[in-house]
Amino acid sequence: MTSVKNALEARQNKEYVSALTELLFQLADDDFILAFRGSEWLGLAPHIEEDVAFSSITQNMMGHAFMYYQLLEQLGEGTVDELAHERSGKKRKNAIMLEKVNGLGTYLQSPKFDWAFTVVRHYFYDVNKKIKLDCLQDCSYEPLKHAAINIRKEQYYHLVHWETWFKQLVKAGGEAKTRMMVAVEKVWNEFDDVLSLGPRGEVMANYQLIDREDVIRQTFMNTIGDVFENLELGPLPKLKEMKKSGRIGEHTEDLEKALATLTEVYKKEPSSSW
Amino acid sequence: MSPLTKLYGERTEEEKYEYFMERIEAGEKIEADDWMPDEYRMALIKLISMHAISEIMGALPEKEWVPKAPTIHRKLGIMAKVQDEMGHGQLLLRVAEDLMKPYGKTRENIMEDLFSGKLKFHNVFHMEAPTWADAGIIAWLVDGAAIITQTNMLNASYGPYSRALHRICAEEVFHAQHGESIVLALAEGSKQQREMLQDALIRWWPSLLMFFGPKSAATTGSSKQDITIKYKIRTKTNEELRQDFLTKYVPRIRSLGLTIPDETLRYDEENKKWIYKEPDWNEFKKIIKNQGPKSMERLTLRRIAYDNNRWVREALQ
Amino acid sequence: MVEKDQKEHGFYEVFEVFSKRSHTSPMQYQFSLLAPNHEMAFILAQENFMRREPVVDLWVVKRSDIRKMTEEERDLLKRLDNKSYRLTKGYGYLRKKWREYEQRMFDEKEIFSWGETGDDKRKKRTGSKAK
Ligand SMILES: [Fe+2]
Ligand SMILES: [Fe+2]
């Protein structure tokens, strides 16, 4: 597969551009919705210094989503803000695990958010994000390859940040470890979706957009398996099969509520400049 | 021998005070572990812990708009702005914590004092922010007012506070511009957007005047301005700061075609002073006693987040 | 004022944060933060104090590991301003002396210029021209 230099070239091949678009929506929507969940934590994190650091990670992630939406904009999918604010749940390709609420309550009322869940979800997500970004260093679509080269540099901090939290809270034992193990189970039960590239994964791999899904999955399982072993958490359980998949636009109530919140002002006057 | 020519260990307590005042007069900075009169330490603890906790509580009204901000660019901008406010809280808490250390007090005590109502937070952060335009007005004018009070203390005699304020004010420049950007977009926007902006201005005006505090203790029964001026923590009085605010912001507000809800507001050329309608200082007293429209709700939010995550802090102790 | 046992209150420890802005700049003190341990202090430091400036290196130091001076001990640092013999300003007369031998003074500017490469010199020249 020779490299494809820009949107114009990509559009010469219908199958190519549709697989590319699909991949970009997954990448963008994943970062966007998890960044939204991160933004709900602002001001409410367990420790003030962490609140500040966490917000930088959230901003970075939303910035990454922005870059992917920009690539979609170049491919004629609509403007960045239309893509982020006007698409209904059915059109969103993010994994279901990433849209799940942070815990009980809302960010405005009784926010009994679950820090253990947040740490585990972010950590596992970032392990996988890193693997995907590694693959994208060889992506056939040049603009995506370049975006991934830049994003990968910034994302390394995210990975180390969540890894530090994950390991320390697990090692702390007692209540913290119990909470962490509950969170691990919760995240693990619905993580299959995050590792999925959706029905067009094959085509993506054939066009050298990204590695094959089974290769990515294997790398992920090996990485997390090592972490489990080092922390003496026993063997890695098998991932559960899921009834729904965000990769084909199937979502939960949580996403609908999130979309209502994040588009509240935009929808007042979508055509206005804000 | 004059107290100033003596070695530190040779000075009596009174001479230490004299030497301390001499250092302040000479523009030297006092550091955390230096000798300082109790009155100075107490005034600093009170001022800085209130400043710190106001930054933390101040994040809450704007935070309501972080996930809702209309575009990705605005979402990022307001997130960075509210993050800075949490960061200001961090800087100031560290300064306050070091001052409280001799009393065996920590950040936990500051939080407990907030929840018990012992430690007050700034009047503006007890108010409602029901629309996106409120987020704009807060960043533009509440931060504008905060810039005026904070720059007034940039050269505070207490070194750690002065250094924290230098960091804070550098970020406030971004906050002011972030606020202007939101406000200008609304001012130049649709009828609905302009109305939203005008309504927000009407809502915030009395709070903005109150922001600088009463003219003197006679107005509300207490004012710390004299002690802070004596020890060169600040230089200007509450009223001087309010006048500065009006001078800087009234023309800008009016230039956008917005109406300030005070028909009596005018600049008196003769006395070189702004004439304005006094805000309701009884209301002010109520607000800072946590009886403002959003006081309890925001305190509850803070407390839930704090209690709910206690296990995290305890796990890593 | 009684110094209470901090462990009784048990909050996080104070870490001092230092950073370098570029590879040629010195380590600079930034601010302090609370963290439970060094690793945690590390992942919090940059985003708390250097969100808008470049950082190429970072140190965190537990405050309790720093031996600070007390105010009393700072009297140890005082000295008289009569040490011109160890400063170049005490040897300024040499300029005139060397002139008598039709030689230039090897002053600080001159001596430091010996370490410059051709590149540095060119940069300096174009730099000053631009001004
Ligand atoms: Fe602030
Ligand atoms: Fe601010």
XYZ file of C-alpha atoms and ligand atoms in Angstrom:
724
model
C 0.000 0.000 0.000
C 1.520 3.308 -1.039
C 0.843 6.249 1.187
C -2.082 8.549 0.601
C -1.045 12.170 0.891
C -4.247 14.061 1.481
C -8.036 14.111 1.523
C -8.259 14.627 -2.215
C -6.206 11.498 -2.895
C -8.133 9.507 -0.294
C -11.415 10.326 -1.951
C -10.297 8.634 -5.181
C -10.967 5.284 -3.517
C -14.436 4.914 -2.018
C -13.645 1.835 0.026
C -10.473 3.436 1.381
C -12.125 6.659 2.396
C -15.011 4.891 4.090
C -12.681 2.720 6.187
C -10.557 5.777 7.010
C -13.599 7.821 8.018
C -14.805 4.992 10.196
C -11.449 4.769 11.972
C -11.266 8.532 12.476
C -14.743 8.621 14.006
C -13.760 5.892 16.453
C -10.551 7.687 17.439
C -12.211 11.097 17.705
C -15.346 9.998 19.524
C -13.381 7.883 22.008
C -11.165 10.794 23.039
C -14.009 13.281 22.948
C -16.441 11.436 25.187
C -13.831 10.392 27.727
C -12.558 13.983 27.802
C -16.139 15.058 28.477
C -16.251 12.671 31.435
C -12.936 14.098 32.582
C -14.284 17.630 32.340
C -17.068 16.701 34.748
C -14.431 15.915 37.374
C -12.935 19.411 37.248
C -13.037 20.882 40.744
C -14.080 17.599 42.330
C -10.947 15.406 42.252
C -9.680 13.802 45.486
C -6.688 16.096 45.783
C -6.288 19.653 44.522
C -2.910 19.089 42.874
C -4.420 16.106 41.075
C -7.412 18.144 39.994
C -5.073 20.493 38.167
C -3.002 17.725 36.574
C -6.087 15.727 35.561
C -7.581 18.746 33.836
C -4.479 19.073 31.647
C -4.931 15.470 30.576
C -8.588 16.135 29.808
C -7.696 19.200 27.766
C -5.054 17.241 25.884
C -7.550 14.500 25.075
C -10.125 16.939 23.837
C -7.355 18.485 21.775
C -6.638 15.070 20.270
C -10.325 14.627 19.430
C -10.210 18.058 17.818
C -7.319 16.964 15.582
C -9.168 13.835 14.433
C -12.362 15.827 13.782
C -10.263 18.221 11.720
C -9.121 15.324 9.548
C -12.782 14.377 9.110
C -13.609 17.950 8.235
C -10.975 17.815 5.493
C -12.658 14.670 4.202
C -15.900 16.589 3.873
C -17.731 15.210 6.899
C -18.704 18.622 8.281
C -17.032 21.180 10.516
C -15.312 20.196 13.746
C -18.068 21.660 15.903
C -20.822 20.109 13.855
C -19.121 16.757 14.263
C -18.730 17.222 18.004
C -22.113 18.794 18.709
C -24.647 17.861 16.048
C -24.349 14.115 15.626
C -26.960 12.019 17.381
C -26.035 9.075 19.557
C -26.632 6.634 16.703
C -23.869 8.254 14.708
C -21.316 8.171 17.527
C -18.659 5.484 17.263
C -17.095 5.668 20.706
C -16.856 2.522 22.813
C -19.664 2.159 25.340
C -17.292 1.900 28.311
C -16.054 5.442 27.656
C -19.495 7.061 27.794
C -20.402 5.576 31.176
C -21.079 8.090 33.941
C -18.307 8.741 36.466
C -20.395 7.401 39.298
C -23.508 8.388 41.207
C -25.020 11.845 40.936
C -24.115 14.424 38.318
C -21.369 16.997 38.199
C -23.923 19.567 39.317
C -25.645 17.595 42.027
C -24.359 15.115 44.585
C -21.330 14.129 42.524
C -20.435 10.854 44.209
C -17.989 10.063 41.469
C -15.908 6.917 41.628
C -12.185 7.660 41.551
C -11.243 3.974 41.373
C -13.406 3.547 38.270
C -11.933 6.692 36.731
C -8.361 5.527 37.326
C -8.977 2.043 35.947
C -10.954 3.207 32.932
C -8.403 5.884 32.022
C -5.465 3.586 32.597
C -6.785 0.729 30.484
C -7.927 3.183 27.842
C -4.512 4.812 27.689
C -2.712 1.484 27.461
C -4.830 0.718 24.412
C -4.560 4.235 23.025
C -0.783 3.973 23.154
C -0.847 0.654 21.257
C -3.063 2.147 18.573
C -0.912 5.260 18.309
C 2.139 3.024 17.909
C 0.403 1.323 14.952
C -0.638 4.644 13.458
C 3.021 5.650 13.119
C 2.877 3.526 9.944
C -0.579 4.583 8.810
C -1.030 4.797 5.041
C -2.979 8.041 5.375
C -0.263 10.662 5.798
C -2.319 13.301 7.648
C -3.403 10.716 10.242
C 0.126 9.406 10.551
C 1.400 12.905 11.315
C -1.354 13.603 13.810
C -0.570 10.307 15.549
C 3.148 11.096 15.744
C 2.350 14.296 17.633
C -0.418 12.891 19.803
C 1.720 9.945 20.836
C 4.363 12.236 22.336
C 1.828 14.023 24.502
C -0.072 10.873 25.451
C 2.907 9.223 27.113
C 2.384 11.433 30.160
C -1.242 10.340 30.408
C -0.211 6.717 30.437
C 2.397 7.215 33.171
C 0.041 9.393 35.189
C -2.739 6.770 35.284
C -0.304 3.923 35.702
C 1.085 5.622 38.819
C -2.408 6.010 40.268
C -3.383 2.476 39.331
C -0.347 0.851 40.867
C -0.314 2.956 44.014
C -3.980 2.454 44.817
C -3.773 -1.294 44.199
C -0.623 -1.566 46.296
C -2.174 0.485 49.088
C -4.240 -2.558 50.021
C -7.249 -2.336 52.318
C -10.303 -0.397 51.209
C -8.465 1.144 48.269
C -7.549 -2.227 46.835
C -11.072 -3.528 47.289
C -12.488 -0.519 45.468
C -9.897 -0.892 42.725
C -10.726 -4.540 42.190
C -14.427 -3.755 41.940
C -13.572 -1.096 39.378
C -11.313 -3.450 37.434
C -14.156 -5.929 37.151
C -16.605 -3.254 36.078
C -14.272 -1.908 33.393
C -13.188 -5.357 32.257
C -16.787 -6.534 31.789
C -17.363 -3.971 29.075
C -13.902 -3.403 27.709
C -14.238 -5.611 24.652
C -15.826 -2.732 22.807
C -12.838 -0.471 23.397
C -10.553 -3.001 21.723
C -12.870 -3.416 18.762
C -12.287 -1.716 15.424
C -15.846 -2.410 14.356
C -17.140 -4.270 11.295
C -14.697 -2.541 8.970
C -11.586 -3.469 10.956
C -10.453 -5.889 8.235
C -10.649 -3.254 5.540
C -8.752 -0.802 7.728
C -5.954 -3.344 8.160
C -5.923 -4.261 4.475
C -5.383 -0.636 3.560
C -2.659 -0.358 6.196
C -4.558 2.289 8.106
C -3.948 0.455 11.388
C -2.875 -3.034 12.524
C -5.282 -5.936 12.552
C -7.652 -5.946 15.499
C -6.455 -9.328 16.780
C -2.859 -8.062 16.835
C -3.864 -4.965 18.817
C -5.914 -7.114 21.186
C -3.014 -9.477 21.765
C -0.602 -6.621 22.529
C -3.123 -5.159 24.943
C -3.696 -8.465 26.737
C 0.055 -9.036 27.037
C 0.645 -5.555 28.461
C -2.171 -5.700 31.002
C -1.307 -9.336 31.757
C 2.201 -8.231 32.794
C 0.772 -5.488 34.989
C -1.544 -8.004 36.686
C 1.331 -10.357 37.249
C 3.582 -7.672 38.718
C 0.868 -6.568 41.094
C 0.038 -10.176 41.963
C -3.521 -9.801 40.803
C -3.649 -13.315 39.398
C -4.235 -14.359 35.800
C -6.099 -12.045 33.481
C -9.758 -13.036 33.156
C -11.190 -13.478 29.663
C -12.990 -10.461 28.247
C -16.766 -10.762 28.236
C -18.718 -10.643 25.043
C -20.961 -7.617 24.855
C -24.540 -7.389 23.667
C -24.049 -3.958 22.197
C -21.191 -2.169 20.483
C -20.540 1.534 20.302
C -18.595 0.893 17.103
C -21.877 0.371 15.263
C -23.658 3.256 16.967
C -25.234 1.283 19.795
C -25.135 3.208 23.049
C -26.620 3.676 26.470
C -28.750 6.253 28.208
C -25.523 7.672 29.643
C -24.452 8.888 26.210
C -27.807 10.518 25.497
C -27.589 12.467 28.742
C -23.991 13.424 28.060
C -24.907 14.712 24.598
C -27.777 16.754 26.034
C -25.355 18.420 28.445
C -22.498 19.038 26.077
C -24.718 20.485 23.364
C -26.999 22.516 25.630
C -25.603 25.928 24.725
C -24.604 25.079 21.155
C -28.133 23.909 20.329
C -29.640 27.204 21.461
C -28.373 28.712 18.228
C -26.291 26.265 16.220
C -25.816 28.777 13.421
C -24.555 31.549 15.691
C -21.009 32.184 16.522
C -20.249 31.689 20.185
C 23.690 49.133 70.575
C 20.775 49.719 68.187
C 18.574 46.672 67.526
C 19.477 46.938 63.873
C 23.206 46.507 64.469
C 22.750 43.515 66.744
C 22.985 39.920 65.663
C 19.637 38.148 65.452
C 20.191 36.139 68.623
C 20.976 39.252 70.625
C 17.671 41.021 69.977
C 14.899 41.158 72.530
C 11.301 40.484 71.429
C 10.606 44.227 71.055
C 13.780 44.675 69.088
C 12.745 41.815 66.844
C 9.539 43.688 66.131
C 11.460 46.871 65.395
C 13.808 44.993 63.100
C 10.826 43.286 61.410
C 9.130 46.626 60.712
C 12.442 48.002 59.468
C 12.747 45.127 56.986
C 9.214 45.716 55.730
C 9.851 49.426 55.325
C 13.019 48.678 53.367
C 11.007 46.524 50.978
C 12.558 43.263 52.131
C 10.388 40.155 51.991
C 9.418 38.166 55.065
C 9.704 34.394 54.634
C 7.687 31.574 56.197
C 10.124 30.672 58.960
C 11.146 34.236 59.806
C 10.192 35.885 63.043
C 6.937 37.790 62.659
C 4.468 39.381 65.062
C 1.422 37.241 65.795
C -0.847 39.988 64.500
C 0.933 39.773 61.125
C 0.752 35.999 60.968
C -2.922 36.002 61.937
C -3.785 38.673 59.376
C -1.958 36.718 56.677
C -3.584 33.416 57.592
C -7.001 35.008 57.514
C -6.419 36.843 54.257
C -4.653 34.057 52.375
C -6.817 31.165 53.501
C -9.879 33.150 52.490
C -8.239 34.011 49.177
C -7.290 30.345 48.660
C -10.679 28.936 49.449
C -12.366 31.606 47.317
C -10.344 30.384 44.333
C -11.489 26.830 45.002
C -15.122 27.818 45.567
C -14.824 30.282 42.680
C -14.170 27.403 40.333
C -17.677 26.083 40.985
C -19.966 28.655 39.297
C -17.894 28.598 36.109
C -17.383 24.890 36.337
C -21.119 24.501 35.783
C -20.463 25.684 32.217
C -17.334 23.663 31.466
C -19.018 20.552 29.999
C -21.705 22.739 28.408
C -19.517 25.320 26.694
C -20.806 25.847 23.147
C -17.825 24.840 20.992
C -14.751 22.672 21.428
C -12.632 25.793 21.502
C -14.777 27.303 24.264
C -14.827 24.013 26.149
C -11.037 23.989 26.136
C -10.762 27.667 27.028
C -13.069 27.552 30.020
C -11.552 24.275 31.174
C -8.098 25.842 31.179
C -9.471 28.884 32.981
C -11.212 26.925 35.733
C -8.147 24.696 36.016
C -6.074 27.833 36.653
C -8.470 28.836 39.425
C -7.979 25.452 41.083
C -4.259 26.009 40.574
C -4.507 29.417 42.279
C -6.215 27.658 45.143
C -3.308 25.211 45.275
C -0.662 27.960 45.345
C -2.460 29.942 48.016
C -3.297 26.912 50.134
C 0.400 26.035 50.185
C 1.215 29.575 51.360
C -1.491 29.461 54.033
C -0.528 25.949 55.148
C 3.074 26.985 55.781
C 1.861 29.920 57.887
C -0.436 27.658 59.912
C 2.154 24.984 60.480
C 3.285 26.363 63.854
C -0.299 25.867 65.040
C -0.244 22.259 63.849
C -2.876 23.000 61.211
C -3.074 21.558 57.726
C -5.116 21.728 54.535
C -7.671 19.448 56.142
C -8.310 22.035 58.836
C -8.842 24.696 56.190
C -11.418 22.515 54.463
C -13.130 21.758 57.761
C -13.267 25.461 58.577
C -14.898 26.054 55.218
C -17.553 23.416 55.849
C -18.253 24.611 59.375
C -18.728 28.176 58.136
C -15.747 29.476 60.112
C -13.833 30.264 56.968
C -15.679 32.553 54.564
C -15.367 32.705 50.819
C -15.788 35.659 48.537
C -19.299 37.110 48.094
C -19.314 36.748 44.305
C -19.027 32.981 44.446
C -22.276 32.605 46.374
C -24.219 33.872 43.367
C -26.052 32.074 40.604
C -24.632 31.646 37.113
C -27.717 30.505 35.198
C -26.553 31.140 31.608
C -23.464 30.865 29.435
C -23.280 34.653 29.465
C -22.734 34.492 33.230
C -19.596 32.486 32.556
C -18.513 35.306 30.242
C -19.318 38.056 32.742
C -17.533 36.192 35.526
C -14.340 35.780 33.527
C -14.487 39.339 32.246
C -15.625 41.368 35.246
C -15.230 39.204 38.344
C -11.738 38.334 37.177
C -11.276 41.984 36.242
C -12.121 42.955 39.815
C -9.890 40.188 41.139
C -7.027 41.446 38.995
C -7.388 44.875 40.585
C -7.247 43.549 44.144
C -4.522 41.032 43.370
C -2.184 43.379 41.520
C -2.548 45.701 44.495
C -0.798 43.051 46.598
C 1.873 41.962 44.097
C 4.535 43.584 46.261
C 3.145 42.295 49.540
C 5.710 42.223 52.334
C 5.190 38.483 52.749
C 7.457 36.837 50.160
C 5.552 33.588 49.537
C 2.286 35.465 49.006
C 3.912 37.967 46.692
C 5.464 35.166 44.623
C 2.181 33.260 44.423
C 0.450 36.451 43.290
C 2.998 36.948 40.536
C 2.154 33.519 39.178
C -1.557 34.141 39.589
C -1.611 37.548 37.928
C 0.318 36.200 34.944
C -2.567 33.768 34.424
C -5.217 36.392 35.084
C -4.143 38.121 31.903
C -5.368 35.032 30.040
C -8.554 34.941 32.125
C -9.393 38.521 31.271
C -8.904 37.859 27.568
C -10.845 34.602 27.717
C -13.731 36.550 29.307
C -13.521 39.361 26.760
C -13.611 36.821 23.963
C -16.832 35.199 25.238
C -18.436 38.560 25.949
C -17.523 40.086 22.584
C -18.911 37.078 20.720
C -22.207 37.505 22.567
C -22.230 41.280 22.202
C -21.731 40.938 18.454
C -24.126 37.997 18.208
C -27.861 37.543 17.808
C -30.557 39.408 19.694
C -30.948 36.458 22.022
C -27.233 36.394 22.740
C -27.096 40.133 23.466
C -30.042 39.858 25.823
C -28.430 36.976 27.614
C -25.344 39.133 28.105
C -27.267 42.183 29.301
C -29.216 40.060 31.791
C -26.033 38.583 33.160
C -24.539 42.047 33.620
C -27.626 43.158 35.548
C -27.359 40.076 37.740
C -23.686 40.606 38.537
C -23.427 44.365 38.981
C -24.251 44.655 42.716
C -21.962 41.708 43.496
C -19.167 43.393 41.578
C -19.462 46.538 43.665
C -19.517 44.466 46.853
C -16.491 42.525 45.681
C -14.084 45.142 47.030
C -15.634 45.079 50.473
C -17.085 47.858 52.574
C -15.620 51.365 52.635
C -14.839 51.082 56.330
C -15.647 49.000 59.359
C -18.559 51.389 59.972
C -20.384 49.915 56.970
C -20.454 46.269 57.997
C -18.906 46.116 61.428
C -15.551 44.659 60.451
C -12.763 45.361 58.036
C -9.207 44.149 57.994
C -7.956 46.775 55.616
C -6.083 48.838 58.219
C -3.860 46.023 59.445
C -3.026 44.830 55.959
C -2.028 48.337 54.943
C 0.046 48.857 58.092
C 2.075 45.734 57.337
C 2.436 46.580 53.668
C 0.484 43.555 52.533
C -1.560 45.872 50.369
C -1.409 49.570 49.590
C -4.863 50.758 48.558
C -8.137 50.878 50.490
C -11.280 49.010 49.444
C -12.821 52.187 48.088
C -9.718 53.131 46.099
C -9.787 49.689 44.479
C -13.496 50.003 43.665
C -12.833 53.393 42.074
C -10.029 51.868 40.000
C -12.390 49.154 38.832
C -15.047 51.632 37.770
C -12.488 53.756 35.933
C -11.156 50.785 34.005
C -14.366 48.919 33.272
C -17.322 51.318 33.040
C -16.187 52.814 29.708
C -15.524 49.334 28.277
C -18.914 48.009 29.359
C -20.654 51.028 27.877
C -18.650 50.828 24.651
C -20.364 47.505 23.954
C -23.751 49.179 24.244
C -24.524 47.430 27.519
C -26.516 49.174 30.223
C -25.212 49.217 33.774
C -28.149 48.877 36.180
C -27.458 52.075 38.135
C -28.975 55.356 36.854
C -26.958 57.332 39.373
C -23.604 56.046 38.147
C -21.429 58.926 36.917
C -17.937 60.287 37.178
C -17.702 63.406 39.295
C -15.039 65.456 37.491
C -14.689 67.907 40.347
C -13.911 65.373 43.054
C -12.342 62.932 40.597
C -14.572 60.182 41.887
C -17.214 57.796 40.693
C -20.632 58.277 42.214
C -22.601 55.048 42.412
C -25.559 53.531 44.169
C -24.328 51.716 47.281
C -25.015 48.019 47.095
C -27.044 46.521 49.921
C -24.414 45.868 52.581
C -26.855 43.960 54.744
C -27.270 41.597 51.854
C -23.461 41.384 51.668
C -23.262 40.405 55.331
C -25.861 37.716 54.770
C -24.124 36.384 51.675
C -20.728 35.959 53.291
C -22.406 34.207 56.213
C -23.270 31.510 53.686
C -26.826 32.743 53.260
C -26.444 33.715 49.612
C -28.529 32.173 46.842
C -26.053 29.375 46.082
C -23.996 29.239 49.286
C -25.345 26.008 50.676
C -25.563 24.225 47.352
C -21.920 24.956 46.504
C -20.693 24.081 49.977
C -22.570 20.811 49.764
C -21.048 20.061 46.383
C -17.572 20.739 47.758
C -18.205 18.672 50.856
C -19.584 15.692 48.935
C -16.566 15.677 46.629
C -14.277 15.973 49.628
C -15.888 13.271 51.767
C -16.579 10.943 48.884
C -12.891 10.847 47.941
C -11.488 10.695 51.435
C -10.530 7.047 50.935
C -8.115 8.053 48.165
C -6.203 10.448 50.390
C -6.186 8.001 53.257
C -4.967 5.150 51.065
C -1.805 7.007 50.076
C -0.982 8.658 53.353
C 2.969 27.941 69.470
C 3.294 24.240 69.854
C 4.663 22.218 66.950
C 2.187 19.358 66.767
C 3.102 16.009 65.354
C 2.215 16.244 61.692
C 1.467 12.540 61.512
C -1.428 13.034 63.841
C -3.085 15.117 61.158
C -1.602 12.864 58.551
C -1.892 14.950 55.444
C 0.411 14.588 52.436
C 3.997 15.747 52.542
C 5.433 18.947 51.132
C 7.588 18.552 48.026
C 9.616 21.360 46.515
C 9.593 21.469 42.726
C 12.506 22.549 40.541
C 12.660 22.629 36.781
C 14.807 23.563 33.824
C 13.327 25.639 31.071
C 15.883 24.660 28.453
C 18.965 22.482 28.285
C 21.208 25.504 28.754
C 19.327 27.083 31.658
C 19.996 26.314 35.322
C 17.610 24.392 37.581
C 15.134 26.825 38.963
C 12.940 26.692 42.013
C 9.233 26.730 41.122
C 6.873 26.133 44.032
C 5.774 23.497 46.509
C 3.008 20.928 46.398
C 1.473 18.276 48.612
C 1.856 14.665 47.530
C 1.985 11.294 49.248
C 5.350 10.291 47.733
C 8.006 11.148 45.171
C 6.357 9.346 42.233
C 3.071 11.102 42.776
C 4.844 14.440 43.227
C 6.506 13.825 39.864
C 3.317 13.324 37.899
C 1.718 16.392 39.491
C 4.571 18.869 39.246
C 4.653 20.007 35.635
C 0.942 20.577 35.192
C 0.673 22.448 38.482
C 3.432 24.960 37.924
C 4.555 24.958 34.297
C 1.430 24.685 32.213
C 2.512 27.430 29.877
C 6.258 27.176 29.719
C 8.674 24.641 28.311
C 10.282 22.168 30.691
C 13.172 19.874 29.836
C 13.983 18.515 33.280
C 12.279 18.238 36.634
C 13.274 17.604 40.241
C 11.096 17.033 43.257
C 12.623 17.231 46.723
C 10.954 16.331 49.957
C 11.018 19.519 51.982
C 11.961 17.650 55.129
C 15.171 16.558 53.359
C 16.286 20.154 52.956
C 18.440 21.585 55.722
C 17.169 25.130 55.733
C 18.781 28.060 57.479
C 17.028 29.608 60.412
C 16.720 33.353 60.571
C 19.375 33.348 63.264
C 21.785 31.366 61.119
C 21.441 33.835 58.296
C 23.773 36.070 60.290
C 26.451 33.594 59.177
C 26.164 34.961 55.660
C 27.083 38.568 56.379
C 30.458 39.937 55.343
C 32.171 43.192 54.631
C 32.406 44.690 51.202
C 36.199 44.990 51.207
C 37.237 42.102 48.987
C 38.228 43.939 45.847
C 41.451 41.881 45.827
C 39.425 38.862 44.792
C 37.423 40.749 42.181
C 38.545 42.029 38.810
C 37.515 45.506 39.845
C 40.577 45.477 42.129
C 42.825 45.081 39.085
C 41.367 47.690 36.762
C 44.622 49.647 36.730
C 46.121 46.911 34.519
C 44.257 48.260 31.516
C 46.313 51.423 31.631
C 49.497 49.499 32.382
C 49.148 47.240 29.355
C 48.418 50.200 27.178
C 51.933 51.416 27.997
C 53.206 48.174 26.444
C 50.800 48.558 23.525
C 48.913 45.458 24.675
C 45.221 44.904 25.303
C 43.732 44.030 28.656
C 42.619 40.416 28.952
C 39.336 41.210 30.641
C 36.350 38.945 31.180
C 34.822 39.721 27.820
C 38.079 38.953 26.029
C 38.787 35.720 27.895
C 35.293 34.329 27.447
C 35.493 35.082 23.728
C 38.327 32.558 23.443
C 35.849 29.745 24.027
C 33.600 30.819 21.178
C 33.463 28.817 17.977
C 33.265 30.429 14.568
C 29.531 29.753 14.656
C 29.030 31.641 17.908
C 30.881 34.633 16.520
C 28.820 34.728 13.377
C 25.613 34.463 15.419
C 26.731 37.324 17.617
C 27.513 39.504 14.635
C 24.229 38.902 12.853
C 22.432 39.186 16.171
C 23.849 42.606 16.900
C 23.240 43.726 13.318
C 19.602 42.792 13.612
C 19.318 45.092 16.577
Fe -7.826 33.186 40.324
Fe -8.948 34.258 37.380
